[in-house]
């Protein structure tokens, strides 16, 4: 089993920055990809970014590329999502999720991730 716990999100004005963290515990050696997803109010959950843990490769959705940066601290078993130049459309519930499969470990298909955090709210206002 794998457990993921996100840090508290927050509210920020447009153009501001916020960093989310996700602490991963349990059978972490089974994990091949850790992604961030988000779900805006009234909309479907969407994939945001991913770290392929075997080699550290990172992938980003076009909507956040250049503004969001994903990183990890193996010693703390924590992954981070640094969000800069935030926009009101970034307002959503953010989730971290872990995939154990090797093929497509950083895919954008939410059902492919068996482990999820509880979610944390990020609100960006004008």
GROMACS .gro file of N, CA and C in nm:
model
  378
    1UNK      N    1   0.083  -0.119   0.000
    1UNK     CA    2   0.000   0.000   0.000
    1UNK      C    3   0.087   0.124   0.000
    2UNK      N    4   0.036   0.227  -0.057
    2UNK     CA    5   0.103   0.356  -0.065
    2UNK      C    6   0.007   0.463  -0.013
    3UNK      N    7   0.060   0.554   0.067
    3UNK     CA    8  -0.020   0.665   0.117
    3UNK      C    9   0.041   0.796   0.068
    4UNK      N   10  -0.046   0.889   0.033
    4UNK     CA   11  -0.002   1.021  -0.011
    4UNK      C   12  -0.079   1.127   0.067
    5UNK      N   13  -0.007   1.225   0.116
    5UNK     CA   14  -0.069   1.332   0.194
    5UNK      C   15  -0.020   1.466   0.141
    6UNK      N   16  -0.114   1.547   0.090
    6UNK     CA   17  -0.078   1.678   0.038
    6UNK      C   18  -0.075   1.781   0.150
    7UNK      N   19   0.007   1.882   0.128
    7UNK     CA   20   0.007   1.995   0.220
    7UNK      C   21  -0.116   2.081   0.195
    8UNK      N   22  -0.141   2.171   0.287
    8UNK     CA   23  -0.251   2.264   0.268
    8UNK      C   24  -0.224   2.353   0.147
    9UNK      N   25  -0.328   2.381   0.071
    9UNK     CA   26  -0.315   2.471  -0.042
    9UNK      C   27  -0.322   2.614   0.006
   10UNK      N   28  -0.405   2.691  -0.059
   10UNK     CA   29  -0.420   2.828  -0.013
   10UNK      C   30  -0.483   2.916  -0.118
   11UNK      N   31  -0.493   3.042  -0.081
   11UNK     CA   32  -0.548   3.143  -0.171
   11UNK      C   33  -0.439   3.242  -0.206
   12UNK      N   34  -0.436   3.282  -0.330
   12UNK     CA   35  -0.333   3.373  -0.376
   12UNK      C   36  -0.391   3.461  -0.487
   13UNK      N   37  -0.335   3.577  -0.502
   13UNK     CA   38  -0.379   3.665  -0.611
   13UNK      C   39  -0.313   3.623  -0.742
   14UNK      N   40  -0.378   3.656  -0.849
   14UNK     CA   41  -0.325   3.625  -0.981
   14UNK      C   42  -0.184   3.683  -0.995
   15UNK      N   43  -0.096   3.602  -1.053
   15UNK     CA   44   0.043   3.642  -1.067
   15UNK      C   45   0.130   3.593  -0.954
   16UNK      N   46   0.068   3.547  -0.849
   16UNK     CA   47   0.142   3.500  -0.733
   16UNK      C   48   0.191   3.358  -0.747
   17UNK      N   49   0.252   3.308  -0.639
   17UNK     CA   50   0.311   3.175  -0.639
   17UNK      C   51   0.265   3.096  -0.518
   18UNK      N   52   0.270   2.967  -0.534
   18UNK     CA   53   0.231   2.876  -0.427
   18UNK      C   54   0.304   2.745  -0.451
   19UNK      N   55   0.345   2.679  -0.342
   19UNK     CA   56   0.409   2.548  -0.355
   19UNK      C   57   0.329   2.445  -0.278
   20UNK      N   58   0.293   2.339  -0.346
   20UNK     CA   59   0.226   2.226  -0.282
   20UNK      C   60   0.328   2.115  -0.259
   21UNK      N   61   0.308   2.039  -0.152
   21UNK     CA   62   0.393   1.923  -0.128
   21UNK      C   63   0.307   1.799  -0.109
   22UNK      N   64   0.368   1.685  -0.135
   22UNK     CA   65   0.298   1.557  -0.122
   22UNK      C   66   0.396   1.458  -0.060
   23UNK      N   67   0.365   1.415   0.061
   23UNK     CA   68   0.449   1.318   0.130
   23UNK      C   69   0.401   1.179   0.095
   24UNK      N   70   0.494   1.095   0.052
   24UNK     CA   71   0.462   0.960   0.006
   24UNK      C   72   0.517   0.860   0.108
   25UNK      N   73   0.436   0.766   0.148
   25UNK     CA   74   0.481   0.665   0.244
   25UNK      C   75   0.425   0.529   0.204
   26UNK      N   76   0.475   0.427   0.273
   26UNK     CA   77   0.431   0.292   0.243
   26UNK      C   78   0.529   0.222   0.151
   27UNK      N   79   0.478   0.138   0.062
   27UNK     CA   80   0.561   0.061  -0.028
   27UNK      C   81   0.603   0.146  -0.147
   28UNK      N   82   0.692   0.241  -0.118
   28UNK     CA   83   0.728   0.341  -0.218
   28UNK      C   84   0.812   0.284  -0.332
   29UNK      N   85   0.880   0.171  -0.307
   29UNK     CA   86   0.961   0.113  -0.414
   29UNK      C   87   0.876   0.064  -0.530
   30UNK      N   88   0.747   0.048  -0.508
   30UNK     CA   89   0.658   0.003  -0.615
   30UNK      C   90   0.618   0.117  -0.709
   31UNK      N   91   0.649   0.239  -0.672
   31UNK     CA   92   0.602   0.356  -0.747
   31UNK      C   93   0.695   0.385  -0.865
   32UNK      N   94   0.636   0.409  -0.981
   32UNK     CA   95   0.712   0.448  -1.098
   32UNK      C   96   0.677   0.588  -1.147
   33UNK      N   97   0.568   0.641  -1.102
   33UNK     CA   98   0.532   0.775  -1.143
   33UNK      C   99   0.447   0.842  -1.038
   34UNK      N  100   0.474   0.970  -1.013
   34UNK     CA  101   0.391   1.050  -0.923
   34UNK      C  102   0.345   1.171  -1.001
   35UNK      N  103   0.216   1.187  -1.006
   35UNK     CA  104   0.157   1.298  -1.081
   35UNK      C  105   0.077   1.390  -0.991
   36UNK      N  106   0.060   1.510  -1.040
   36UNK     CA  107  -0.037   1.604  -0.985
   36UNK      C  108  -0.153   1.614  -1.084
   37UNK      N  109  -0.271   1.604  -1.030
   37UNK     CA  110  -0.393   1.629  -1.106
   37UNK      C  111  -0.465   1.747  -1.041
   38UNK      N  112  -0.559   1.804  -1.112
   38UNK     CA  113  -0.643   1.906  -1.052
   38UNK      C  114  -0.784   1.896  -1.106
   39UNK      N  115  -0.878   1.941  -1.027
   39UNK     CA  116  -1.018   1.939  -1.068
   39UNK      C  117  -1.079   2.075  -1.038
   40UNK      N  118  -1.098   2.156  -1.142
   40UNK     CA  119  -1.163   2.286  -1.124
   40UNK      C  120  -1.310   2.265  -1.088
   41UNK      N  121  -1.372   2.364  -1.027
   41UNK     CA  122  -1.513   2.351  -0.990
   41UNK      C  123  -1.601   2.319  -1.111
   42UNK      N  124  -1.679   2.213  -1.100
   42UNK     CA  125  -1.771   2.178  -1.206
   42UNK      C  126  -1.709   2.118  -1.331
   43UNK      N  127  -1.581   2.087  -1.323
   43UNK     CA  128  -1.513   2.032  -1.441
   43UNK      C  129  -1.449   1.897  -1.409
   44UNK      N  130  -1.402   1.831  -1.514
   44UNK     CA  131  -1.338   1.701  -1.496
   44UNK      C  132  -1.198   1.716  -1.440
   45UNK      N  133  -1.152   1.610  -1.378
   45UNK     CA  134  -1.015   1.609  -1.327
   45UNK      C  135  -0.918   1.607  -1.445
   46UNK      N  136  -0.811   1.685  -1.434
   46UNK     CA  137  -0.713   1.693  -1.542
   46UNK      C  138  -0.572   1.674  -1.489
   47UNK      N  139  -0.492   1.613  -1.571
   47UNK     CA  140  -0.353   1.589  -1.536
   47UNK      C  141  -0.273   1.716  -1.549
   48UNK      N  142  -0.180   1.738  -1.456
   48UNK     CA  143  -0.102   1.862  -1.453
   48UNK      C  144   0.046   1.838  -1.479
   49UNK      N  145   0.106   1.743  -1.405
   49UNK     CA  146   0.250   1.722  -1.416
   49UNK      C  147   0.284   1.586  -1.356
   50UNK      N  148   0.403   1.538  -1.391
   50UNK     CA  149   0.444   1.405  -1.343
   50UNK      C  150   0.595   1.395  -1.333
   51UNK      N  151   0.641   1.320  -1.235
   51UNK     CA  152   0.779   1.276  -1.228
   51UNK      C  153   0.782   1.126  -1.248
   52UNK      N  154   0.863   1.081  -1.348
   52UNK     CA  155   0.886   0.939  -1.367
   52UNK      C  156   0.999   0.903  -1.271
   53UNK      N  157   0.967   0.835  -1.163
   53UNK     CA  158   1.062   0.819  -1.054
   53UNK      C  159   1.188   0.738  -1.088
   54UNK      N  160   1.185   0.641  -1.179
   54UNK     CA  161   1.310   0.568  -1.206
   54UNK      C  162   1.424   0.656  -1.257
   55UNK      N  163   1.393   0.761  -1.335
   55UNK     CA  164   1.502   0.843  -1.386
   55UNK      C  165   1.482   0.993  -1.361
   56UNK      N  166   1.373   1.030  -1.296
   56UNK     CA  167   1.352   1.170  -1.263
   56UNK      C  168   1.297   1.256  -1.375
   57UNK      N  169   1.263   1.196  -1.488
   57UNK     CA  170   1.206   1.274  -1.598
   57UNK      C  171   1.076   1.340  -1.554
   58UNK      N  172   1.056   1.462  -1.605
   58UNK     CA  173   0.938   1.537  -1.566
   58UNK      C  174   0.856   1.573  -1.691
   59UNK      N  175   0.727   1.575  -1.672
   59UNK     CA  176   0.636   1.604  -1.782
   59UNK      C  177   0.529   1.700  -1.732
   60UNK      N  178   0.488   1.789  -1.822
   60UNK     CA  179   0.391   1.892  -1.784
   60UNK      C  180   0.281   1.905  -1.888
   61UNK      N  181   0.163   1.938  -1.841
   61UNK     CA  182   0.055   1.973  -1.932
   61UNK      C  183   0.088   2.107  -1.998
   62UNK      N  184   0.042   2.124  -2.120
   62UNK     CA  185   0.070   2.249  -2.191
   62UNK      C  186   0.020   2.371  -2.114
   63UNK      N  187  -0.090   2.355  -2.044
   63UNK     CA  188  -0.151   2.467  -1.974
   63UNK      C  189  -0.065   2.521  -1.859
   64UNK      N  190   0.031   2.441  -1.811
   64UNK     CA  191   0.113   2.485  -1.699
   64UNK      C  192   0.261   2.490  -1.732
   65UNK      N  193   0.298   2.445  -1.850
   65UNK     CA  194   0.438   2.441  -1.889
   65UNK      C  195   0.499   2.580  -1.883
   66UNK      N  196   0.615   2.590  -1.819
   66UNK     CA  197   0.682   2.718  -1.804
   66UNK      C  198   0.641   2.793  -1.679
   67UNK      N  199   0.531   2.752  -1.616
   67UNK     CA  200   0.485   2.818  -1.494
   67UNK      C  201   0.495   2.727  -1.371
   68UNK      N  202   0.472   2.599  -1.390
   68UNK     CA  203   0.476   2.504  -1.280
   68UNK      C  204   0.603   2.419  -1.291
   69UNK      N  205   0.659   2.385  -1.176
   69UNK     CA  206   0.777   2.300  -1.173
   69UNK      C  207   0.758   2.192  -1.066
   70UNK      N  208   0.783   2.070  -1.108
   70UNK     CA  209   0.772   1.959  -1.014
   70UNK      C  210   0.912   1.917  -0.971
   71UNK      N  211   0.927   1.885  -0.843
   71UNK     CA  212   1.057   1.840  -0.793
   71UNK      C  213   1.034   1.737  -0.684
   72UNK      N  214   1.141   1.677  -0.639
   72UNK     CA  215   1.127   1.576  -0.534
   72UNK      C  216   1.247   1.582  -0.440
   73UNK      N  217   1.222   1.541  -0.317
   73UNK     CA  218   1.326   1.527  -0.216
   73UNK      C  219   1.317   1.384  -0.167
   74UNK      N  220   1.406   1.299  -0.217
   74UNK     CA  221   1.397   1.157  -0.183
   74UNK      C  222   1.416   1.134  -0.033
   75UNK      N  223   1.501   1.213   0.028
   75UNK     CA  224   1.528   1.196   0.171
   75UNK      C  225   1.403   1.220   0.255
   76UNK      N  226   1.317   1.307   0.204
   76UNK     CA  227   1.193   1.339   0.276
   76UNK      C  228   1.073   1.267   0.217
   77UNK      N  229   1.096   1.185   0.114
   77UNK     CA  230   0.986   1.113   0.048
   77UNK      C  231   0.875   1.209   0.008
   78UNK      N  232   0.916   1.321  -0.045
   78UNK     CA  233   0.821   1.428  -0.075
   78UNK      C  234   0.840   1.478  -0.219
   79UNK      N  235   0.730   1.503  -0.285
   79UNK     CA  236   0.733   1.569  -0.415
   79UNK      C  237   0.666   1.705  -0.400
   80UNK      N  238   0.710   1.798  -0.481
   80UNK     CA  239   0.662   1.935  -0.472
   80UNK      C  240   0.607   1.980  -0.607
   81UNK      N  241   0.515   2.073  -0.600
   81UNK     CA  242   0.467   2.139  -0.721
   81UNK      C  243   0.478   2.289  -0.695
   82UNK      N  244   0.579   2.350  -0.754
   82UNK     CA  245   0.599   2.493  -0.745
   82UNK      C  246   0.516   2.559  -0.855
   83UNK      N  247   0.424   2.645  -0.815
   83UNK     CA  248   0.333   2.709  -0.910
   83UNK      C  249   0.359   2.859  -0.911
   84UNK      N  250   0.402   2.909  -1.025
   84UNK     CA  251   0.430   3.052  -1.042
   84UNK      C  252   0.333   3.112  -1.143
   85UNK      N  253   0.327   3.243  -1.144
   85UNK     CA  254   0.242   3.315  -1.240
   85UNK      C  255   0.101   3.257  -1.242
   86UNK      N  256   0.046   3.237  -1.125
   86UNK     CA  257  -0.085   3.172  -1.115
   86UNK      C  258  -0.194   3.257  -1.178
   87UNK      N  259  -0.290   3.186  -1.235
   87UNK     CA  260  -0.403   3.250  -1.303
   87UNK      C  261  -0.533   3.205  -1.236
   88UNK      N  262  -0.639   3.282  -1.250
   88UNK     CA  263  -0.767   3.237  -1.192
   88UNK      C  264  -0.809   3.099  -1.243
   89UNK      N  265  -0.775   3.066  -1.364
   89UNK     CA  266  -0.812   2.935  -1.418
   89UNK      C  267  -0.732   2.820  -1.357
   90UNK      N  268  -0.634   2.852  -1.275
   90UNK     CA  269  -0.562   2.748  -1.201
   90UNK      C  270  -0.637   2.708  -1.074
   91UNK      N  271  -0.743   2.780  -1.043
   91UNK     CA  272  -0.824   2.747  -0.926
   91UNK      C  273  -0.881   2.607  -0.939
   92UNK      N  274  -0.854   2.523  -0.840
   92UNK     CA  275  -0.897   2.383  -0.846
   92UNK      C  276  -0.860   2.313  -0.717
   93UNK      N  277  -0.914   2.193  -0.703
   93UNK     CA  278  -0.866   2.101  -0.601
   93UNK      C  279  -0.750   2.024  -0.664
   94UNK      N  280  -0.637   2.025  -0.597
   94UNK     CA  281  -0.517   1.960  -0.648
   94UNK      C  282  -0.493   1.829  -0.573
   95UNK      N  283  -0.458   1.725  -0.651
   95UNK     CA  284  -0.434   1.593  -0.595
   95UNK      C  285  -0.299   1.541  -0.643
   96UNK      N  286  -0.228   1.473  -0.554
   96UNK     CA  287  -0.114   1.395  -0.600
   96UNK      C  288  -0.158   1.250  -0.609
   97UNK      N  289  -0.097   1.179  -0.703
   97UNK     CA  290  -0.136   1.041  -0.729
   97UNK      C  291  -0.012   0.961  -0.769
   98UNK      N  292  -0.012   0.833  -0.734
   98UNK     CA  293   0.102   0.748  -0.762
   98UNK      C  294   0.061   0.630  -0.850
   99UNK      N  295   0.149   0.600  -0.946
   99UNK     CA  296   0.127   0.487  -1.036
   99UNK      C  297   0.236   0.385  -1.014
  100UNK      N  298   0.200   0.258  -1.020
  100UNK     CA  299   0.298   0.152  -1.001
  100UNK      C  300   0.338   0.084  -1.131
  101UNK      N  301   0.260   0.101  -1.235
  101UNK     CA  302   0.296   0.038  -1.362
  101UNK      C  303   0.417   0.109  -1.421
  102UNK      N  304   0.492   0.040  -1.505
  102UNK     CA  305   0.609   0.100  -1.568
  102UNK      C  306   0.571   0.169  -1.698
  103UNK      N  307   0.493   0.099  -1.779
  103UNK     CA  308   0.450   0.156  -1.906
  103UNK      C  309   0.340   0.257  -1.880
  104UNK      N  310   0.365   0.382  -1.915
  104UNK     CA  311   0.264   0.485  -1.896
  104UNK      C  312   0.251   0.532  -1.753
  105UNK      N  313   0.361   0.523  -1.677
  105UNK     CA  314   0.355   0.564  -1.536
  105UNK      C  315   0.326   0.712  -1.521
  106UNK      N  316   0.352   0.789  -1.625
  106UNK     CA  317   0.322   0.933  -1.622
  106UNK      C  318   0.208   0.968  -1.717
  107UNK      N  319   0.116   0.879  -1.732
  107UNK     CA  320   0.004   0.906  -1.820
  107UNK      C  321  -0.096   1.004  -1.761
  108UNK      N  322  -0.185   1.052  -1.845
  108UNK     CA  323  -0.283   1.150  -1.800
  108UNK      C  324  -0.420   1.087  -1.770
  109UNK      N  325  -0.423   0.956  -1.767
  109UNK     CA  326  -0.547   0.883  -1.744
  109UNK      C  327  -0.562   0.855  -1.594
  110UNK      N  328  -0.651   0.926  -1.527
  110UNK     CA  329  -0.662   0.919  -1.382
  110UNK      C  330  -0.686   0.777  -1.329
  111UNK      N  331  -0.769   0.695  -1.395
  111UNK     CA  332  -0.790   0.559  -1.342
  111UNK      C  333  -0.663   0.474  -1.340
  112UNK      N  334  -0.559   0.518  -1.409
  112UNK     CA  335  -0.434   0.443  -1.408
  112UNK      C  336  -0.352   0.462  -1.282
  113UNK      N  337  -0.401   0.547  -1.193
  113UNK     CA  338  -0.331   0.574  -1.067
  113UNK      C  339  -0.410   0.511  -0.952
  114UNK      N  340  -0.357   0.408  -0.890
  114UNK     CA  341  -0.431   0.343  -0.782
  114UNK      C  342  -0.425   0.416  -0.648
  115UNK      N  343  -0.331   0.507  -0.634
  115UNK     CA  344  -0.313   0.574  -0.504
  115UNK      C  345  -0.328   0.724  -0.520
  116UNK      N  346  -0.407   0.782  -0.429
  116UNK     CA  347  -0.438   0.925  -0.435
  116UNK      C  348  -0.429   0.989  -0.298
  117UNK      N  349  -0.390   1.115  -0.298
  117UNK     CA  350  -0.399   1.194  -0.176
  117UNK      C  351  -0.541   1.245  -0.158
  118UNK      N  352  -0.561   1.318  -0.051
  118UNK     CA  353  -0.695   1.363  -0.016
  118UNK      C  354  -0.736   1.489  -0.091
  119UNK      N  355  -0.640   1.555  -0.151
  119UNK     CA  356  -0.668   1.677  -0.225
  119UNK      C  357  -0.649   1.801  -0.141
  120UNK      N  358  -0.612   1.909  -0.207
  120UNK     CA  359  -0.594   2.036  -0.139
  120UNK      C  360  -0.640   2.148  -0.232
  121UNK      N  361  -0.708   2.247  -0.174
  121UNK     CA  362  -0.769   2.352  -0.255
  121UNK      C  363  -0.671   2.465  -0.282
  122UNK      N  364  -0.666   2.505  -0.408
  122UNK     CA  365  -0.590   2.623  -0.449
  122UNK      C  366  -0.688   2.720  -0.514
  123UNK      N  367  -0.691   2.842  -0.465
  123UNK     CA  368  -0.780   2.944  -0.518
  123UNK      C  369  -0.698   3.065  -0.562
  124UNK      N  370  -0.716   3.106  -0.685
  124UNK     CA  371  -0.645   3.220  -0.740
  124UNK      C  372  -0.747   3.327  -0.776
  125UNK      N  373  -0.730   3.443  -0.717
  125UNK     CA  374  -0.826   3.551  -0.740
  125UNK      C  375  -0.761   3.666  -0.817
  126UNK      N  376  -0.847   3.745  -0.881
  126UNK     CA  377  -0.796   3.858  -0.959
  126UNK      C  378  -0.752   3.969  -0.867
   0.00000   0.00000   0.00000
